[in-house]
GROMACS .gro file of C-alpha atoms in nm:
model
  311
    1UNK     CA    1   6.380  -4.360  -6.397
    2UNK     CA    2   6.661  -4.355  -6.118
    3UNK     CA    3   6.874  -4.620  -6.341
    4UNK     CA    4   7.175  -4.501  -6.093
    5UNK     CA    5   6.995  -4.579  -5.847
    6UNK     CA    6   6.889  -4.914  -5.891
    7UNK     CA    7   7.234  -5.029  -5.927
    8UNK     CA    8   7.388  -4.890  -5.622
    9UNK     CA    9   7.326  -5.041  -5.296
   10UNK     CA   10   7.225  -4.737  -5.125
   11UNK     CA   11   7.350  -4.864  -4.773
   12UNK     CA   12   7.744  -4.776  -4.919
   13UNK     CA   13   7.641  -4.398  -4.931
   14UNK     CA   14   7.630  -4.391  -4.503
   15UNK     CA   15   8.006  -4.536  -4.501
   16UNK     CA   16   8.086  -4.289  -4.783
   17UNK     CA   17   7.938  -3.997  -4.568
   18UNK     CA   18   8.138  -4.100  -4.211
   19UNK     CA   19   8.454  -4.152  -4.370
   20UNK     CA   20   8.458  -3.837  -4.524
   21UNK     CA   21   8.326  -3.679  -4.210
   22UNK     CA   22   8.620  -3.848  -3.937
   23UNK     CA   23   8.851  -3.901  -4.259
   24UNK     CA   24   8.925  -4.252  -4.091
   25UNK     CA   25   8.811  -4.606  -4.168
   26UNK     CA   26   8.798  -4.700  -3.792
   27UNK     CA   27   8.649  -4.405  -3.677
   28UNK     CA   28   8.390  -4.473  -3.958
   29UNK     CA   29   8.355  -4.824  -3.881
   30UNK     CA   30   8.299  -4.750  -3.507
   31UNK     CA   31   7.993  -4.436  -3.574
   32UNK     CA   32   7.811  -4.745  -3.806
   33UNK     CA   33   7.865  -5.050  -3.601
   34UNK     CA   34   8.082  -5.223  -3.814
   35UNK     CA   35   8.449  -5.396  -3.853
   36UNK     CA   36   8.706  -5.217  -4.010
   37UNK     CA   37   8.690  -5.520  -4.322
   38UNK     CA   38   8.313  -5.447  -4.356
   39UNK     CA   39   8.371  -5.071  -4.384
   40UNK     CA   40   8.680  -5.110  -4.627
   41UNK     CA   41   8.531  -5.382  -4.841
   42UNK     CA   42   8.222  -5.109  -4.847
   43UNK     CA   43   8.436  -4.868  -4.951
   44UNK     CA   44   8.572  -5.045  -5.227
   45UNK     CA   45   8.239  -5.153  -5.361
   46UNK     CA   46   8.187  -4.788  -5.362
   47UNK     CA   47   8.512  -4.717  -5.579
   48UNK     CA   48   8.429  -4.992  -5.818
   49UNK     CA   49   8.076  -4.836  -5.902
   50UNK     CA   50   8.159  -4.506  -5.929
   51UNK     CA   51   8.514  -4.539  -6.095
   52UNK     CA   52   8.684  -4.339  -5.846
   53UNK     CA   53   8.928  -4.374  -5.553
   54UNK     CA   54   8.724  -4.119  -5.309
   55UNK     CA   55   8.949  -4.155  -5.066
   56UNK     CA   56   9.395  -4.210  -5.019
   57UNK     CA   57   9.580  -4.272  -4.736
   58UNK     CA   58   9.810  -3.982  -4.610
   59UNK     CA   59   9.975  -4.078  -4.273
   60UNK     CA   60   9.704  -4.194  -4.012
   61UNK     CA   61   9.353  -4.006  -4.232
   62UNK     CA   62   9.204  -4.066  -4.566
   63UNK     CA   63   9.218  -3.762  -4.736
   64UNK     CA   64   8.901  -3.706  -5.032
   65UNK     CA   65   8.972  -3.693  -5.361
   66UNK     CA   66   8.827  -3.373  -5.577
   67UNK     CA   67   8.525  -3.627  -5.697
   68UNK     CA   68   8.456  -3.699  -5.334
   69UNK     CA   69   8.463  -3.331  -5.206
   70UNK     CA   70   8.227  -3.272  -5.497
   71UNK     CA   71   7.995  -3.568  -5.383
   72UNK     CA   72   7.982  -3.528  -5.009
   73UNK     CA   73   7.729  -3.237  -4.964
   74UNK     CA   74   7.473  -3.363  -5.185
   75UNK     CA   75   7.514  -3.700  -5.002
   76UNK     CA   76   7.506  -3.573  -4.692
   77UNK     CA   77   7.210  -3.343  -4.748
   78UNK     CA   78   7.062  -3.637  -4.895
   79UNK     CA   79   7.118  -3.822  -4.623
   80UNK     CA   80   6.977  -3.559  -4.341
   81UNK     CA   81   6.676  -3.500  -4.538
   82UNK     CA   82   6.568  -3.917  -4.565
   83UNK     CA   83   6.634  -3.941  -4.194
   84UNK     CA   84   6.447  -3.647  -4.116
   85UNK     CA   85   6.124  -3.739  -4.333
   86UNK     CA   86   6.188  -4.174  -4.232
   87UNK     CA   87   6.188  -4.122  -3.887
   88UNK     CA   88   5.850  -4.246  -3.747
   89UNK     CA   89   5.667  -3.936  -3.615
   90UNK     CA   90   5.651  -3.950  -3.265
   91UNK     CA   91   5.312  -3.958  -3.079
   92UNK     CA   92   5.187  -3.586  -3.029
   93UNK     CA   93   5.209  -3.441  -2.654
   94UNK     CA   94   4.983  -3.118  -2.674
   95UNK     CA   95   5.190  -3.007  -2.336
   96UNK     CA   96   5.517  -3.007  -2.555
   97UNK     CA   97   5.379  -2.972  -2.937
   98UNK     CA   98   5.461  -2.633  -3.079
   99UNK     CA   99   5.250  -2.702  -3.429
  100UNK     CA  100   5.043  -2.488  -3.618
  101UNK     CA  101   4.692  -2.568  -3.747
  102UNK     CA  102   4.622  -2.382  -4.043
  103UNK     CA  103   4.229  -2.374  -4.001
  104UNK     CA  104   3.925  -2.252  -4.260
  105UNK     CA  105   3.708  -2.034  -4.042
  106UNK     CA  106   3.438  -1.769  -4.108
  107UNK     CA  107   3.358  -1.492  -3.848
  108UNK     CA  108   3.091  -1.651  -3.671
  109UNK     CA  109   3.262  -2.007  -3.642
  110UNK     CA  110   3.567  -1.839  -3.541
  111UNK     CA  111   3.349  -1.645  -3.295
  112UNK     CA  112   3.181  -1.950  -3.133
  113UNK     CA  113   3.490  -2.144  -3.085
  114UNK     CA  114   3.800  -1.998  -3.058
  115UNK     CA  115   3.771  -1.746  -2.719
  116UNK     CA  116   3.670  -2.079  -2.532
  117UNK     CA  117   3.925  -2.298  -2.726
  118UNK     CA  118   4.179  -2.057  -2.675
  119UNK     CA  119   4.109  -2.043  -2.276
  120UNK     CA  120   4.119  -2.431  -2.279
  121UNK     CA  121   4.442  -2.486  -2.439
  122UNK     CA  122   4.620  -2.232  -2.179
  123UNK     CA  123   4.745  -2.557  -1.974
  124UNK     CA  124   4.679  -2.839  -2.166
  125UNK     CA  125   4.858  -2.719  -2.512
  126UNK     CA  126   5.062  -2.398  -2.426
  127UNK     CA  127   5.283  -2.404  -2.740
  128UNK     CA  128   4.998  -2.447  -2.996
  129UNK     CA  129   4.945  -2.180  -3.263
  130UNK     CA  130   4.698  -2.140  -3.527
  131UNK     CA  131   4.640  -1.955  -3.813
  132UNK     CA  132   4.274  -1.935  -3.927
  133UNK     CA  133   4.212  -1.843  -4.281
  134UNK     CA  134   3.885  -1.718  -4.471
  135UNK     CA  135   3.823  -1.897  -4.785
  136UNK     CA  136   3.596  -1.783  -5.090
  137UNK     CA  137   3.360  -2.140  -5.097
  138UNK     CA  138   3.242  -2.364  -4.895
  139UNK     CA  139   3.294  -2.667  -4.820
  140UNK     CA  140   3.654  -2.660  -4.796
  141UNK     CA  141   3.714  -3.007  -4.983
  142UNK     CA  142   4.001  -2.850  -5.244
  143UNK     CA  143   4.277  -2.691  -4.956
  144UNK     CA  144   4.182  -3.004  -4.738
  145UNK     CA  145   4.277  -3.280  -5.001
  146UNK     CA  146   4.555  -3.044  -5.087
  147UNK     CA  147   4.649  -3.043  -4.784
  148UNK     CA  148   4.696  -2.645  -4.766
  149UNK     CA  149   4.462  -2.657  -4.407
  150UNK     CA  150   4.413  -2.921  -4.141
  151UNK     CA  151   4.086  -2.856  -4.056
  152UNK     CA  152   3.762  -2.628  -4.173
  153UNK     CA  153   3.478  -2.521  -3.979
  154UNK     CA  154   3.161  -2.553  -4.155
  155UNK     CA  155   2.780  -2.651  -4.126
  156UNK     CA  156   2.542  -2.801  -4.304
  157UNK     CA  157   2.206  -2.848  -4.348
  158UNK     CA  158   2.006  -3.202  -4.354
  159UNK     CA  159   2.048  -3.403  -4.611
  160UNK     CA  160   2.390  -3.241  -4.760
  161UNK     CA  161   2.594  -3.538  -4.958
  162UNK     CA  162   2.919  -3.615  -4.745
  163UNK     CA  163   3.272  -3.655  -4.928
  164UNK     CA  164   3.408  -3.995  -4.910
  165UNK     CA  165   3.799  -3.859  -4.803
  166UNK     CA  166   3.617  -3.648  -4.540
  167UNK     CA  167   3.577  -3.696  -4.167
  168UNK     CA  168   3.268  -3.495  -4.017
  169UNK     CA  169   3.288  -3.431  -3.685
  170UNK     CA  170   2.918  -3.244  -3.523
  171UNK     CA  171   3.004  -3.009  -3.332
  172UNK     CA  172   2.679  -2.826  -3.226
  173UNK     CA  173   2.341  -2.777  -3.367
  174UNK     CA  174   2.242  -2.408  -3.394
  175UNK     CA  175   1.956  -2.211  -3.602
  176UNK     CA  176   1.847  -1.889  -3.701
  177UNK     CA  177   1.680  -1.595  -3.507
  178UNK     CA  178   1.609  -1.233  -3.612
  179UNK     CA  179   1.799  -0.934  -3.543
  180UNK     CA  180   1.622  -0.592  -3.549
  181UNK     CA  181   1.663  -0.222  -3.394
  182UNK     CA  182   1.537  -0.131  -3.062
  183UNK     CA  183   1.216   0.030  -3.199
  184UNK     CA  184   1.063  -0.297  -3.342
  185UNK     CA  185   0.784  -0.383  -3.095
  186UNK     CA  186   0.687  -0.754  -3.302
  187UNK     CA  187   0.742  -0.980  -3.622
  188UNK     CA  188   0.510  -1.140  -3.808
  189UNK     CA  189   0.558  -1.318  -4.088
  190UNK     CA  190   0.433  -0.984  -4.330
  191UNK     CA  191   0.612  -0.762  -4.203
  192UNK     CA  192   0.991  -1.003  -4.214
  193UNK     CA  193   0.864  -1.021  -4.588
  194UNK     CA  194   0.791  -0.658  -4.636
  195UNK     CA  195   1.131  -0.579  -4.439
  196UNK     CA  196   1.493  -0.497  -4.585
  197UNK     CA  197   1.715  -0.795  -4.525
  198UNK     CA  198   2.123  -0.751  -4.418
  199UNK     CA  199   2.223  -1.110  -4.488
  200UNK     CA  200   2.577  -1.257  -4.441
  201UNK     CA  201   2.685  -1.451  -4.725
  202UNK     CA  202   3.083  -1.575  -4.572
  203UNK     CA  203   3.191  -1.761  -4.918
  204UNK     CA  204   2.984  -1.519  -5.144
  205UNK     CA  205   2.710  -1.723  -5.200
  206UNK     CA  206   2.482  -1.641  -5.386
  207UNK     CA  207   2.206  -1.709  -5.151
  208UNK     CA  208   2.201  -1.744  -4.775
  209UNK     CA  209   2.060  -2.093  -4.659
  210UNK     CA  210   1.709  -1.932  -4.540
  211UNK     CA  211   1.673  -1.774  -4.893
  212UNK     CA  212   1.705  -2.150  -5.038
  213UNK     CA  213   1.461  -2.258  -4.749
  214UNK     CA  214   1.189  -1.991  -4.856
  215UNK     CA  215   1.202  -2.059  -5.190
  216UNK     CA  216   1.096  -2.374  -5.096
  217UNK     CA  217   0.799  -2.228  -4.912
  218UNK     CA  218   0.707  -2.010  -5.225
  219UNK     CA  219   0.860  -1.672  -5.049
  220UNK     CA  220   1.103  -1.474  -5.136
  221UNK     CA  221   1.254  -1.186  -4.868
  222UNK     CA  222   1.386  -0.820  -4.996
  223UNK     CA  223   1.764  -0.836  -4.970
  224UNK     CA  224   1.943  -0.514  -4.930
  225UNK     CA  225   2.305  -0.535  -4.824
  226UNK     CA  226   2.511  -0.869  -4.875
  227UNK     CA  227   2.815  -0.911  -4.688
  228UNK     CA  228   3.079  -1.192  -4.604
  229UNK     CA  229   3.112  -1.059  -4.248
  230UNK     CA  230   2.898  -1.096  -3.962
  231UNK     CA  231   3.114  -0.832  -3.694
  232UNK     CA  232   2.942  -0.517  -3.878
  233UNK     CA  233   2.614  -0.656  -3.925
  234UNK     CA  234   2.423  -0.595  -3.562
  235UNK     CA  235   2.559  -0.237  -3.616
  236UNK     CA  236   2.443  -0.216  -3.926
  237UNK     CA  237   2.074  -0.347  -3.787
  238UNK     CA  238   2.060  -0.154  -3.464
  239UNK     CA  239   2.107   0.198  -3.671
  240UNK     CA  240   1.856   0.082  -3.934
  241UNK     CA  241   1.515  -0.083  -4.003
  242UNK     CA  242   1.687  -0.351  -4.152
  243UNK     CA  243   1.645  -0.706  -4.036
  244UNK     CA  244   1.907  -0.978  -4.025
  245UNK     CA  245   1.912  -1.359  -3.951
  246UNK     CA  246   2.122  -1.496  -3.689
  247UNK     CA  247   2.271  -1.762  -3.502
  248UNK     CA  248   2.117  -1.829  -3.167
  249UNK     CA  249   2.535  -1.926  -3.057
  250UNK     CA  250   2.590  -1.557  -3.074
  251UNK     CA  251   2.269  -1.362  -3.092
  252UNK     CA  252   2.248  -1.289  -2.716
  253UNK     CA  253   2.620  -1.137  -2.746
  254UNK     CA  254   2.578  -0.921  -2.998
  255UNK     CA  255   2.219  -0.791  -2.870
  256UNK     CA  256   2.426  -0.648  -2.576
  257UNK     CA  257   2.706  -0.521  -2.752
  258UNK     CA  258   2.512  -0.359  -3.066
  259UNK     CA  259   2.213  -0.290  -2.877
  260UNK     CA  260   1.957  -0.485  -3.103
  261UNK     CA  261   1.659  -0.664  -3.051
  262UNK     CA  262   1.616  -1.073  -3.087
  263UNK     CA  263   1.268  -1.202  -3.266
  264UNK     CA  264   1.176  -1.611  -3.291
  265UNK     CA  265   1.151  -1.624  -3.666
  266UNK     CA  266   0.820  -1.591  -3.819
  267UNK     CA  267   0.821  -1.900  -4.008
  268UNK     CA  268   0.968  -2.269  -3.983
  269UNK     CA  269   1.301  -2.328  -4.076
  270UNK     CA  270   1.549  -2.641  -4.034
  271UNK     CA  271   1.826  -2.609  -3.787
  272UNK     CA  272   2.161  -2.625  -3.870
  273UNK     CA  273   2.487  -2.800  -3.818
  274UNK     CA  274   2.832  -2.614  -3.754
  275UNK     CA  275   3.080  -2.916  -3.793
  276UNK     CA  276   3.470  -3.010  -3.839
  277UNK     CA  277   3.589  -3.128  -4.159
  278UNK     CA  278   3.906  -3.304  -4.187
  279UNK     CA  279   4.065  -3.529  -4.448
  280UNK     CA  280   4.112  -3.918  -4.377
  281UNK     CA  281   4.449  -3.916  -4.477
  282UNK     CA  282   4.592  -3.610  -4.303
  283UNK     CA  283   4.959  -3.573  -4.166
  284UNK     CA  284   4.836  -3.460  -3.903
  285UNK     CA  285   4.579  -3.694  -3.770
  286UNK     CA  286   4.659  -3.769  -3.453
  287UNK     CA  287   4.695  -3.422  -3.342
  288UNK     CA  288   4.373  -3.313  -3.535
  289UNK     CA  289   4.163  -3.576  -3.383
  290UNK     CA  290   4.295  -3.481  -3.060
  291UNK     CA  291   4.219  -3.100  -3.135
  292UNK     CA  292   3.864  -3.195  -3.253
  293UNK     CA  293   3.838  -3.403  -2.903
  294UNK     CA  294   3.876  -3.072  -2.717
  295UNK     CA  295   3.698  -2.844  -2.951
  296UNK     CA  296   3.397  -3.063  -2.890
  297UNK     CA  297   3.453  -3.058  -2.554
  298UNK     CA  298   3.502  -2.673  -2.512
  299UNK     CA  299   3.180  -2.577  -2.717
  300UNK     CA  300   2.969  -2.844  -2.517
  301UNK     CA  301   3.123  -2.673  -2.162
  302UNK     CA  302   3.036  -2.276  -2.314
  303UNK     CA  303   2.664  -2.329  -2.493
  304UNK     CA  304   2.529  -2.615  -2.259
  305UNK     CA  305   2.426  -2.856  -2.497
  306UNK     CA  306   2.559  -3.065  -2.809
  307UNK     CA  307   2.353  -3.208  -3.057
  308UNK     CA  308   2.245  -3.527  -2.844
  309UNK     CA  309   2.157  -3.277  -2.583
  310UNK     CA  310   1.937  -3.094  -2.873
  311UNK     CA  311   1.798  -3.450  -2.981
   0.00000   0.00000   0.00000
């Protein structure tokens, strides 16, 4: 593989490319900090390899020959493209940055981040964009090794394995409380069983993570609407008698805006936590780790408490 290339010194293709741009040795030898002797004894190594005179004098310029006019785009494209992808990135400045993070999201992540984050980044990261995307599973390992997003936002539950090329980063601890309509007067654990469930299954899932947790307990609960999106849900509650698990993050919100009521649940369950997943060897790392700094930040100003508060 490249047997041209291991035979050319690659450093004659720059002399190649600013003689044919100023169509003068000197000029040439000035732009590349040479002599004119260095340039032209360049130039001939250049003609020896690839059988060609490139380049004859005509007055004061060196006019191309037809193999040269041929050659020069593809060696200066070439040539852009290596200095654009060899220069060392330089070290991210939010203020100036104009990025985008592609991030995996699902309503209720989005929800509990983003209208803080968003309000945060006003001064400190003006130019910043992002473009959150829903994905079918969860976690998010396959477009993070890929690449295809910077960061996910997840949770998990204790004891979950961790993937060795992903970063975790806690981001709060959360659990689950009970959404019902206004008529609902108590909860006990009967009547949650006896009750029509709305659960919100984001990746499709099979089962929501308090349907694994009851199983556990020997219970099962009557599930009668599945859905990957929490916005409808509270609506869907409030003009029903169906009940639906929530996050305590957003339960007071949507209380007041879908008019429902909030229960304890009637049973023990193990909190959650929502966290960042990145991959080790990102592009982007600097950035993300600075974007995960303020995200952090952000959610611990808005709810109050982080998981060491919690603890």
């Amino acid at each position: 593989m490249h047997h041209v290339l291991r035979r050319l010194d690659l450093n004659l293709l720059p002399v190649f490319d600013a003689v044919f741009r100023h169509r003068s040795v000197r000029l040439a030898a000035i732009e590349l900090s040479l002599s004119t002797s260095a340039l032209s004894h360049a130039l001939s190594r250049l003609r020896e390899f690839l059988k060609d005179p490139l380049f004859y004098r005509d007055g004061h310029k060196m006019c191309p020959s037809v193999y040269a006019c041929e050659l020069a785009p593809f060696i200066a494209e070439t040539l852009a493209s290596l200095n654009k992808h060899l220069c060392p990135a330089e070290p991210f400045n939010p203020m100036l940055n104009d990025g985008c993070f592609k991030i995996a999201v699902t309503d209720y992540t989005a929800f509990c981040v983003f209208p803080g984050l968003m309000k945060a980044l006003n001064a400190s990261a003006p130019n910043l964009r992002f473009e959150l995307c829903h994905l079918p599973h969860n976690p998010a390992l396959t477009e993070l090794l890929a690449g295809e997003v910077d960061l996910a936002l997840s949770f998990s539950e204790p004891g979950d394995d961790k993937h060795p090329e992903m970063e975790e980063t806690d981001l709060f601890s959360d659990e689950f409380v009970v959404a019902s309509n206004m008529q609902r007067t108590s909860l006990t654990l009967e009547a949650y069983l006896a009750a029509g469930h709305l659960v919100v299954t984001p990746w499709n899932e099979k089962q929501g993570l308090l349907d694994s947790h009851l199983e556990r307990l020997g219970l099962k609960r009557n599930i009668v609407i599945k859905t990957p999106s929490m916005l409808s849900s509270p609506f869907i509650v409030a003009e029903s008698d169906l009940l639906m698990a929530i996050p305590t993050f957003v339960a007071d919100k949507f209380a007041q805006i879908a008019g429902v009521k909030i229960f304890d649940l009637p049973f023990k369950a193990p909190r959650f936590t929502v966290k960042i997943y990145s991959h080790k060897r990102s592009g982007k790392r600097e950035a993300a780790d600075w974007l995960k700094t303020i995200m952090v930040s952000n959610v611990k100003n808005c709810q109050g408490r982080t998981l060491s508060d919690i603890a």
